Structure formats: structure tokens, C-alpha cells
């Protein structure tokens, strides 16, 4: 019996060597100490042991049991420590490493241009009102005094949508939409996209941005002089006071008299380039005194009210202001190009 016990003990201890794996340890534990294990079996067979030897054998069993349990515990503790150590090294995080830089986006240069223009008009007391891109013939043409056979209505200019609807060809629909709803005094700017069936080129695009502006009050209060004053003030604020501005008599169905406004070409400084068609000047807006027929169309009495209106092309203005030579760059969305203008706000500041 004693020999048997010594055998169990030395075999178990040999198996519980320093490099024993978790499963090897568990095997020994079950085989020796388990409920049907070798030591339990011996205890069960105690009856056959002569009475005087029983206490000594019992003691030895307990001794071996305690010894093996302690050994197992020590080995398991070591394994646990090693596992923890391993996971700590693997997941090590160096908090002193520099972080990855997340590139920051910014508004499109055209959007920034619109915002800067609106800020100037707003500071002059103009209210900002957005109207609609999808329009009907009345608000885009008829109410603006376009005769039924006017060439601007033709297919090559206008995108017709069917059902009497079209994509607005200018923001002048904003005049009609606002005046239909409200009574003077009005000082309003309407920014928005416009659409014409033009090819995308160095200086034109089938979709472009305009800012419409108008000011209406009792007859005699608002004159052509106010129109010139407001626009000159705006252009000086936007382009700088050294930019030359000229008013040129023109024609629009919805204004009388009408004037187009040119500024000296900022790209070539007036020498002539492909953007200014080699004239040294660039046309950036149309304007005039609101035609009596337009006032009538919105239910105003032209003897009672009078006002001016203007429509400013944003894209070409942005192009000049930012020194870009080709309109197409604005619409190709190449981030290498767009990324050059994150500081546009500062340039306008
Ligand atoms: N709607 C005109 C255009 O698109 C611009 C304009 C607006 C002219 C208001 C006069 C008054 O060219």
C-alpha cells in the first residue's frame, strides 16, 4: 500500500513538471485527486488495511493530497501570470505616439463665395430669401414681361420638365415669388442655382449660381441712383476699392431702364485674356429699374411703387475673385483643386 502510494506520488510529481501545460495539470488532478481518482480509491480500500497501519496510511494519503494540491495551485498560478503577461505585451498601446491626422473638409469655393456675398448684402440691410429651382412659365418668364415668342423660352436655352414646369433660367423668379406674397418696403436677396442648355466651357456651365436682389418702396423713394449706390458699395466691399466698375446701358424685358455692370478683369488686370474675351472687362451683373409690367403682374400699382433689381452671376465672380482660369474646375470636384481654397474665408475677410 505504502509503495503504491509512493508510486502515485512520484508519477504525479513527474508529470507536474515546471513546463506542464494546463491540460496536463488537469489530467493529473482528475486522475489522482478526482472523485474516482487513485487516492480516493485507496481511501475506499482502507478496510482491508490492518487496523494498526490505517492511521499512518491515512496520514500519508493526506500528505500526498496536500502536496499535489499545492503543486497544482503553484503551477496554475504561474500559467495565469504568464498568460496575463502575454496579453499585456500584445495589446501594448503607446499613448505617446502621434495620432493619425484626420483630413478636415471644407465648404466648396462657390458656396464660400455665396456666403461672403450674402454677408455683405445682409450688412446693408437686405433680407435673404430662398425661392425655388423648379418653376412654371409664369414666374420664370410671363410675369417678368417676356413676350410669348421671346427667344429665351426656346428649347435651346431652357430645360423644360413637362407638365408646364421648367428649371429656372435665372433667379429673377425670386422677385415674383416674394412680391406676390408681400408688400413694400422690400430689400431682398435671393441666392440660388439656375439652369440653361449651355455647354460646360472655360467661362460657362449649364448649372450656375446667381444672387438676385431687389429693393421696392413707394414711387420716388428708390431711383437709379440707389441702384448704382448699392451695387458700387457691394462691388467695392467684395472686390476691393481699387477695382474699376462701369455701368453700361443694356436691355432686359423686366427692367427699364436696364444696365449691365462690368468690373475690370481681375485675372489680366484689364490687359485682355480668354476669361474677359480679351476686352479687359468682365460682365458680372444685370440690373435696372423694375418694369411697370412686372409690378402689375404681382398686383402692385406702378404709380404707387417703384424699385430696382439686379442679378449677379456668382460663378464667374468667384472665378475672378479666386484667380481660377477655368470654370470647369469648380464642377469636376477634384479635391486637389478644391483643397486649395480652405482659407477662402480668410481671403474674403
Ligand atoms: N435675370 C438676368 C439674367 O439672368 C439678370 C437680371 C436680374 C437683370 C435682375 C436685371 C435685373 O441675366
Short mmCIF file of C-alpha atoms and ligand atoms in Angstrom, two decimals:
data_model
loop_
_atom_site.label_atom_id
_atom_site.label_comp_id
_atom_site.label_asym_id
_atom_site.label_seq_id
_atom_site.Cartn_x
_atom_site.Cartn_y
_atom_site.Cartn_z
CA UNK A 1 0.00 0.00 0.00
CA UNK A 2 2.74 2.38 1.01
CA UNK A 3 4.69 1.54 -2.14
CA UNK A 4 1.61 2.06 -4.24
CA UNK A 5 1.15 5.46 -2.70
CA UNK A 6 4.78 6.40 -3.30
CA UNK A 7 4.37 5.38 -6.92
CA UNK A 8 1.26 7.53 -7.35
CA UNK A 9 3.10 10.43 -5.80
CA UNK A 10 6.30 10.22 -7.86
CA UNK A 11 4.41 9.71 -11.12
CA UNK A 12 2.17 12.69 -10.41
CA UNK A 13 5.11 14.88 -9.43
CA UNK A 14 6.98 13.91 -12.58
CA UNK A 15 4.00 14.87 -14.66
CA UNK A 16 3.62 18.14 -12.77
CA UNK A 17 6.99 19.35 -14.01
CA UNK A 18 7.65 23.06 -14.40
CA UNK A 19 6.69 23.11 -18.11
CA UNK A 20 3.43 21.17 -17.64
CA UNK A 21 0.58 22.52 -19.75
CA UNK A 22 -2.81 23.45 -18.42
CA UNK A 23 -4.41 20.29 -19.81
CA UNK A 24 -1.61 18.03 -18.45
CA UNK A 25 -2.16 19.54 -14.98
CA UNK A 26 -5.88 18.98 -15.24
CA UNK A 27 -5.32 15.35 -16.31
CA UNK A 28 -3.22 14.66 -13.21
CA UNK A 29 -5.72 16.39 -10.96
CA UNK A 30 -8.61 14.29 -12.23
CA UNK A 31 -6.67 11.03 -12.27
CA UNK A 32 -5.15 11.37 -8.80
CA UNK A 33 -7.40 13.70 -6.79
CA UNK A 34 -10.71 13.34 -8.61
CA UNK A 35 -13.82 11.71 -7.19
CA UNK A 36 -12.94 8.41 -8.83
CA UNK A 37 -9.22 9.19 -8.60
CA UNK A 38 -6.37 7.00 -7.41
CA UNK A 39 -6.23 8.47 -3.89
CA UNK A 40 -9.96 8.17 -3.42
CA UNK A 41 -9.76 4.54 -4.46
CA UNK A 42 -7.08 3.91 -1.83
CA UNK A 43 -9.17 5.53 0.89
CA UNK A 44 -12.03 3.30 -0.17
CA UNK A 45 -9.83 0.20 0.18
CA UNK A 46 -8.78 1.22 3.70
CA UNK A 47 -10.96 -1.50 5.20
CA UNK A 48 -8.55 -4.14 4.02
CA UNK A 49 -5.60 -2.41 5.66
CA UNK A 50 -4.64 -3.83 9.06
CA UNK A 51 -6.09 -1.58 11.78
CA UNK A 52 -2.77 -0.52 13.21
CA UNK A 53 -1.47 0.67 9.84
CA UNK A 54 -4.56 2.66 8.97
CA UNK A 55 -3.62 5.95 10.70
CA UNK A 56 -0.18 6.02 9.07
CA UNK A 57 -1.61 5.24 5.59
CA UNK A 58 -4.38 7.81 6.07
CA UNK A 59 -1.79 10.38 7.05
CA UNK A 60 0.32 9.58 4.02
CA UNK A 61 -2.69 9.90 1.70
CA UNK A 62 -3.47 13.32 3.17
CA UNK A 63 0.13 14.38 2.89
CA UNK A 64 0.32 13.40 -0.76
CA UNK A 65 -3.02 15.07 -1.41
CA UNK A 66 -1.88 18.35 0.18
CA UNK A 67 1.44 18.22 -1.58
CA UNK A 68 -0.11 17.64 -5.01
CA UNK A 69 -2.77 20.29 -4.47
CA UNK A 70 -0.14 22.84 -3.54
CA UNK A 71 1.94 21.89 -6.58
CA UNK A 72 -1.06 22.21 -8.89
CA UNK A 73 -2.01 25.56 -7.46
CA UNK A 74 1.53 26.85 -7.87
CA UNK A 75 1.70 25.68 -11.49
CA UNK A 76 -1.71 27.16 -12.35
CA UNK A 77 -0.73 30.47 -10.76
CA UNK A 78 2.39 30.57 -12.89
CA UNK A 79 0.43 29.81 -16.05
CA UNK A 80 -2.11 32.53 -15.31
CA UNK A 81 0.65 35.07 -14.73
CA UNK A 82 2.32 34.12 -18.00
CA UNK A 83 -0.99 34.49 -19.88
CA UNK A 84 -1.58 37.93 -18.39
CA UNK A 85 1.96 38.99 -19.24
CA UNK A 86 1.47 37.81 -22.82
CA UNK A 87 -1.80 39.68 -23.30
CA UNK A 88 -0.31 42.85 -21.85
CA UNK A 89 2.63 42.79 -24.25
CA UNK A 90 0.46 42.02 -27.25
CA UNK A 91 -2.04 44.79 -26.54
CA UNK A 92 0.53 47.34 -25.56
CA UNK A 93 -0.55 50.86 -26.52
CA UNK A 94 1.95 53.67 -26.72
CA UNK A 95 -0.05 56.71 -25.76
CA UNK A 96 2.87 58.98 -26.60
CA UNK A 97 2.75 58.14 -30.34
CA UNK A 98 1.47 61.00 -32.54
CA UNK A 99 -2.18 60.48 -33.59
CA UNK A 100 -3.26 59.90 -37.20
CA UNK A 101 -4.32 63.19 -38.79
CA UNK A 102 -7.93 63.18 -39.94
CA UNK A 103 -8.18 65.43 -43.00
CA UNK A 104 -10.78 68.12 -42.50
CA UNK A 105 -13.23 69.02 -45.25
CA UNK A 106 -14.47 72.48 -46.02
CA UNK A 107 -17.16 74.23 -47.99
CA UNK A 108 -16.93 74.42 -51.79
CA UNK A 109 -15.33 77.69 -53.01
CA UNK A 110 -18.60 78.64 -54.76
CA UNK A 111 -20.54 78.13 -51.52
CA UNK A 112 -17.99 80.25 -49.67
CA UNK A 113 -18.34 82.96 -52.32
CA UNK A 114 -22.14 82.98 -51.97
CA UNK A 115 -21.86 83.20 -48.19
CA UNK A 116 -19.47 86.11 -48.39
CA UNK A 117 -21.65 87.98 -50.87
CA UNK A 118 -24.76 87.43 -48.77
CA UNK A 119 -22.92 88.66 -45.69
CA UNK A 120 -22.23 91.98 -47.44
CA UNK A 121 -25.83 92.39 -48.61
CA UNK A 122 -27.10 91.40 -45.21
CA UNK A 123 -24.94 94.06 -43.59
CA UNK A 124 -26.54 96.58 -45.99
CA UNK A 125 -29.99 95.62 -44.69
CA UNK A 126 -31.06 93.04 -47.30
CA UNK A 127 -33.07 90.07 -46.15
CA UNK A 128 -32.12 86.63 -47.57
CA UNK A 129 -34.95 84.58 -49.08
CA UNK A 130 -34.52 81.24 -50.91
CA UNK A 131 -37.10 80.50 -53.59
CA UNK A 132 -37.35 77.54 -55.96
CA UNK A 133 -35.37 75.85 -58.75
CA UNK A 134 -38.37 74.17 -60.39
CA UNK A 135 -40.63 76.87 -61.75
CA UNK A 136 -43.55 77.45 -64.05
CA UNK A 137 -43.60 79.68 -67.13
CA UNK A 138 -45.44 82.45 -65.29
CA UNK A 139 -42.83 83.00 -62.57
CA UNK A 140 -39.77 82.46 -64.77
CA UNK A 141 -40.98 84.33 -67.89
CA UNK A 142 -44.52 85.72 -68.23
CA UNK A 143 -44.65 87.76 -65.02
CA UNK A 144 -41.18 89.09 -65.90
CA UNK A 145 -42.58 90.64 -69.07
CA UNK A 146 -41.09 88.14 -71.53
CA UNK A 147 -43.23 88.25 -74.67
CA UNK A 148 -44.61 84.80 -75.66
CA UNK A 149 -42.17 84.49 -78.56
CA UNK A 150 -39.07 85.60 -76.64
CA UNK A 151 -36.01 83.52 -77.67
CA UNK A 152 -35.09 82.80 -74.03
CA UNK A 153 -38.07 80.48 -73.80
CA UNK A 154 -36.80 78.34 -76.65
CA UNK A 155 -35.68 74.77 -76.19
CA UNK A 156 -32.00 75.56 -76.65
CA UNK A 157 -31.98 77.81 -73.59
CA UNK A 158 -34.42 76.28 -71.16
CA UNK A 159 -34.63 72.81 -69.63
CA UNK A 160 -38.35 72.01 -69.81
CA UNK A 161 -39.60 69.37 -67.40
CA UNK A 162 -43.06 68.76 -68.82
CA UNK A 163 -46.32 69.48 -67.04
CA UNK A 164 -45.74 73.21 -67.60
CA UNK A 165 -42.64 73.14 -65.39
CA UNK A 166 -39.05 74.09 -66.15
CA UNK A 167 -35.73 74.62 -64.39
CA UNK A 168 -35.45 78.32 -63.72
CA UNK A 169 -33.12 80.09 -66.14
CA UNK A 170 -32.39 82.89 -63.67
CA UNK A 171 -33.13 83.83 -60.06
CA UNK A 172 -35.49 86.60 -61.21
CA UNK A 173 -38.37 84.26 -60.35
CA UNK A 174 -37.47 85.25 -56.77
CA UNK A 175 -38.76 88.79 -57.45
CA UNK A 176 -42.14 87.42 -58.48
CA UNK A 177 -42.36 84.79 -55.72
CA UNK A 178 -41.58 87.33 -52.98
CA UNK A 179 -43.58 90.30 -54.33
CA UNK A 180 -46.68 88.11 -54.83
CA UNK A 181 -46.61 87.37 -51.13
CA UNK A 182 -45.51 90.65 -49.61
CA UNK A 183 -45.92 94.41 -49.82
CA UNK A 184 -43.14 97.04 -49.98
CA UNK A 185 -40.91 98.26 -48.48
CA UNK A 186 -38.73 95.31 -49.55
CA UNK A 187 -34.97 94.80 -49.63
CA UNK A 188 -34.38 91.18 -50.54
CA UNK A 189 -31.62 88.96 -51.92
CA UNK A 190 -32.46 85.52 -53.36
CA UNK A 191 -29.49 83.20 -53.91
CA UNK A 192 -29.90 80.02 -55.94
CA UNK A 193 -28.99 77.75 -58.82
CA UNK A 194 -30.05 78.45 -62.41
CA UNK A 195 -30.03 76.19 -65.45
CA UNK A 196 -29.52 76.80 -69.15
CA UNK A 197 -28.74 74.48 -72.00
CA UNK A 198 -25.16 75.71 -72.41
CA UNK A 199 -22.09 73.55 -72.90
CA UNK A 200 -19.68 73.44 -69.99
CA UNK A 201 -16.75 75.62 -71.03
CA UNK A 202 -13.98 77.83 -69.68
CA UNK A 203 -16.48 80.56 -68.80
CA UNK A 204 -19.94 78.92 -68.74
CA UNK A 205 -21.77 76.00 -67.19
CA UNK A 206 -25.30 74.58 -67.70
CA UNK A 207 -25.85 74.97 -63.96
CA UNK A 208 -24.71 78.12 -62.28
CA UNK A 209 -25.42 80.31 -59.27
CA UNK A 210 -26.96 83.74 -59.15
CA UNK A 211 -27.91 86.16 -56.45
CA UNK A 212 -31.00 88.19 -57.27
CA UNK A 213 -31.51 91.41 -55.38
CA UNK A 214 -34.29 93.94 -55.35
CA UNK A 215 -35.48 96.91 -53.41
CA UNK A 216 -39.00 98.27 -53.73
CA UNK A 217 -40.70 101.17 -51.97
CA UNK A 218 -43.19 103.97 -52.63
CA UNK A 219 -42.68 105.69 -56.00
CA UNK A 220 -39.91 108.27 -55.93
CA UNK A 221 -38.13 106.75 -52.94
CA UNK A 222 -35.98 104.35 -54.91
CA UNK A 223 -34.22 105.54 -58.03
CA UNK A 224 -31.48 104.51 -60.42
CA UNK A 225 -29.07 106.41 -58.15
CA UNK A 226 -29.84 103.98 -55.31
CA UNK A 227 -29.22 101.07 -57.69
CA UNK A 228 -25.81 102.49 -58.59
CA UNK A 229 -25.03 103.25 -54.96
CA UNK A 230 -25.92 99.80 -53.64
CA UNK A 231 -24.07 97.93 -56.39
CA UNK A 232 -20.97 100.11 -56.24
CA UNK A 233 -20.87 99.70 -52.47
CA UNK A 234 -21.23 95.94 -52.81
CA UNK A 235 -18.58 95.61 -55.52
CA UNK A 236 -16.10 97.69 -53.53
CA UNK A 237 -16.71 95.61 -50.42
CA UNK A 238 -16.32 92.37 -52.34
CA UNK A 239 -13.50 93.11 -54.79
CA UNK A 240 -11.69 95.95 -53.05
CA UNK A 241 -11.92 99.67 -53.67
CA UNK A 242 -9.30 99.68 -56.42
CA UNK A 243 -11.42 97.58 -58.80
CA UNK A 244 -12.83 99.59 -61.72
CA UNK A 245 -16.63 99.38 -62.16
CA UNK A 246 -18.64 100.52 -65.19
CA UNK A 247 -22.38 100.68 -65.84
CA UNK A 248 -23.36 100.01 -69.43
CA UNK A 249 -26.85 100.58 -70.88
CA UNK A 250 -28.48 97.29 -71.73
CA UNK A 251 -31.81 95.56 -72.17
CA UNK A 252 -33.86 93.10 -70.10
CA UNK A 253 -37.60 92.57 -70.57
CA UNK A 254 -38.17 93.01 -66.82
CA UNK A 255 -36.26 96.26 -66.23
CA UNK A 256 -36.47 99.73 -67.76
CA UNK A 257 -34.01 101.37 -67.95
CA UNK A 258 -31.51 98.49 -67.74
CA UNK A 259 -27.79 98.40 -67.13
CA UNK A 260 -25.13 95.75 -67.16
CA UNK A 261 -22.24 96.14 -64.77
CA UNK A 262 -18.68 95.25 -65.69
CA UNK A 263 -15.62 95.18 -63.49
CA UNK A 264 -12.05 95.37 -64.72
CA UNK A 265 -10.85 91.81 -65.29
CA UNK A 266 -9.06 90.69 -62.15
CA UNK A 267 -7.20 87.93 -63.93
CA UNK A 268 -5.39 90.06 -66.52
CA UNK A 269 -5.75 93.45 -64.83
CA UNK A 270 -7.50 94.86 -67.93
CA UNK A 271 -4.90 93.69 -70.46
CA UNK A 272 -7.20 91.10 -72.01
CA UNK A 273 -7.35 87.32 -71.53
CA UNK A 274 -9.59 84.41 -72.52
CA UNK A 275 -11.81 84.91 -69.46
CA UNK A 276 -12.66 88.51 -70.40
CA UNK A 277 -12.70 87.63 -74.10
CA UNK A 278 -9.71 89.96 -74.50
CA UNK A 279 -11.71 93.07 -73.61
CA UNK A 280 -10.17 93.81 -70.21
CA UNK A 281 -13.68 93.89 -68.67
CA UNK A 282 -15.93 91.19 -67.28
CA UNK A 283 -19.68 91.48 -67.07
CA UNK A 284 -20.82 90.30 -63.67
CA UNK A 285 -24.36 91.51 -63.27
CA UNK A 286 -27.51 92.74 -64.94
CA UNK A 287 -29.71 95.35 -63.34
CA UNK A 288 -32.32 98.02 -63.84
CA UNK A 289 -35.49 99.66 -62.58
CA UNK A 290 -38.26 97.07 -62.25
CA UNK A 291 -40.53 97.28 -65.31
CA UNK A 292 -44.11 98.53 -64.61
CA UNK A 293 -45.47 95.34 -66.23
CA UNK A 294 -43.63 93.23 -63.63
CA UNK A 295 -45.14 95.31 -60.82
CA UNK A 296 -48.57 94.87 -62.38
CA UNK A 297 -48.06 91.09 -62.63
CA UNK A 298 -47.64 90.85 -58.85
CA UNK A 299 -50.56 93.18 -58.15
CA UNK A 300 -48.61 96.36 -57.39
CA UNK A 301 -49.74 99.69 -58.85
CA UNK A 302 -46.71 101.11 -60.77
CA UNK A 303 -47.93 104.62 -59.93
CA UNK A 304 -47.62 103.74 -56.25
CA UNK A 305 -44.48 101.59 -56.12
CA UNK A 306 -41.07 101.66 -57.72
CA UNK A 307 -37.87 99.71 -57.28
CA UNK A 308 -34.69 98.33 -58.72
CA UNK A 309 -33.49 94.78 -59.30
CA UNK A 310 -30.21 93.12 -60.13
CA UNK A 311 -28.96 89.62 -60.88
CA UNK A 312 -25.39 88.74 -60.07
CA UNK A 313 -23.54 85.76 -61.55
CA UNK A 314 -21.73 84.04 -58.71
CA UNK A 315 -19.55 81.50 -60.54
CA UNK A 316 -17.68 83.86 -62.80
CA UNK A 317 -17.30 86.28 -59.92
CA UNK A 318 -15.80 83.51 -57.76
CA UNK A 319 -13.51 82.60 -60.62
CA UNK A 320 -12.23 86.16 -60.84
CA UNK A 321 -12.01 86.63 -57.12
CA UNK A 322 -10.06 83.41 -56.55
CA UNK A 323 -7.89 83.71 -59.65
CA UNK A 324 -9.15 80.48 -61.26
CA UNK A 325 -8.78 80.31 -65.06
CA UNK A 326 -11.32 77.66 -65.96
CA UNK A 327 -14.94 77.35 -64.82
CA UNK A 328 -14.88 73.57 -65.28
CA UNK A 329 -12.50 73.19 -62.34
CA UNK A 330 -15.32 74.20 -59.99
CA UNK A 331 -17.51 71.31 -61.14
CA UNK A 332 -15.02 68.48 -61.60
CA UNK A 333 -14.75 68.06 -57.83
CA UNK A 334 -11.07 67.17 -57.90
CA UNK A 335 -10.14 67.52 -54.25
CA UNK A 336 -6.61 68.56 -55.21
CA UNK A 337 -8.18 71.67 -56.75
CA UNK A 338 -10.89 72.24 -54.13
CA UNK A 339 -8.36 71.69 -51.33
CA UNK A 340 -6.59 74.89 -52.37
CA UNK A 341 -9.42 77.03 -51.01
CA UNK A 342 -9.90 76.07 -47.37
CA UNK A 343 -8.73 79.56 -46.42
CA UNK A 344 -11.07 81.32 -48.84
CA UNK A 345 -12.94 82.79 -45.89
CA UNK A 346 -9.78 84.47 -44.74
CA UNK A 347 -9.10 85.86 -48.20
CA UNK A 348 -12.54 87.42 -48.12
CA UNK A 349 -12.27 88.64 -44.55
N1 LIG B 1 -32.05 87.75 -64.78
C1 LIG B 1 -30.99 88.39 -65.51
C2 LIG B 1 -30.05 87.35 -66.07
O1 LIG B 1 -30.15 86.21 -65.71
C3 LIG B 1 -30.22 89.34 -64.63
C4 LIG B 1 -31.03 90.49 -64.12
C5 LIG B 1 -31.70 90.40 -62.92
C6 LIG B 1 -31.11 91.68 -64.84
C7 LIG B 1 -32.43 91.48 -62.42
C8 LIG B 1 -31.83 92.74 -64.38
C9 LIG B 1 -32.46 92.64 -63.18
O2 LIG B 1 -29.20 87.66 -66.88
#
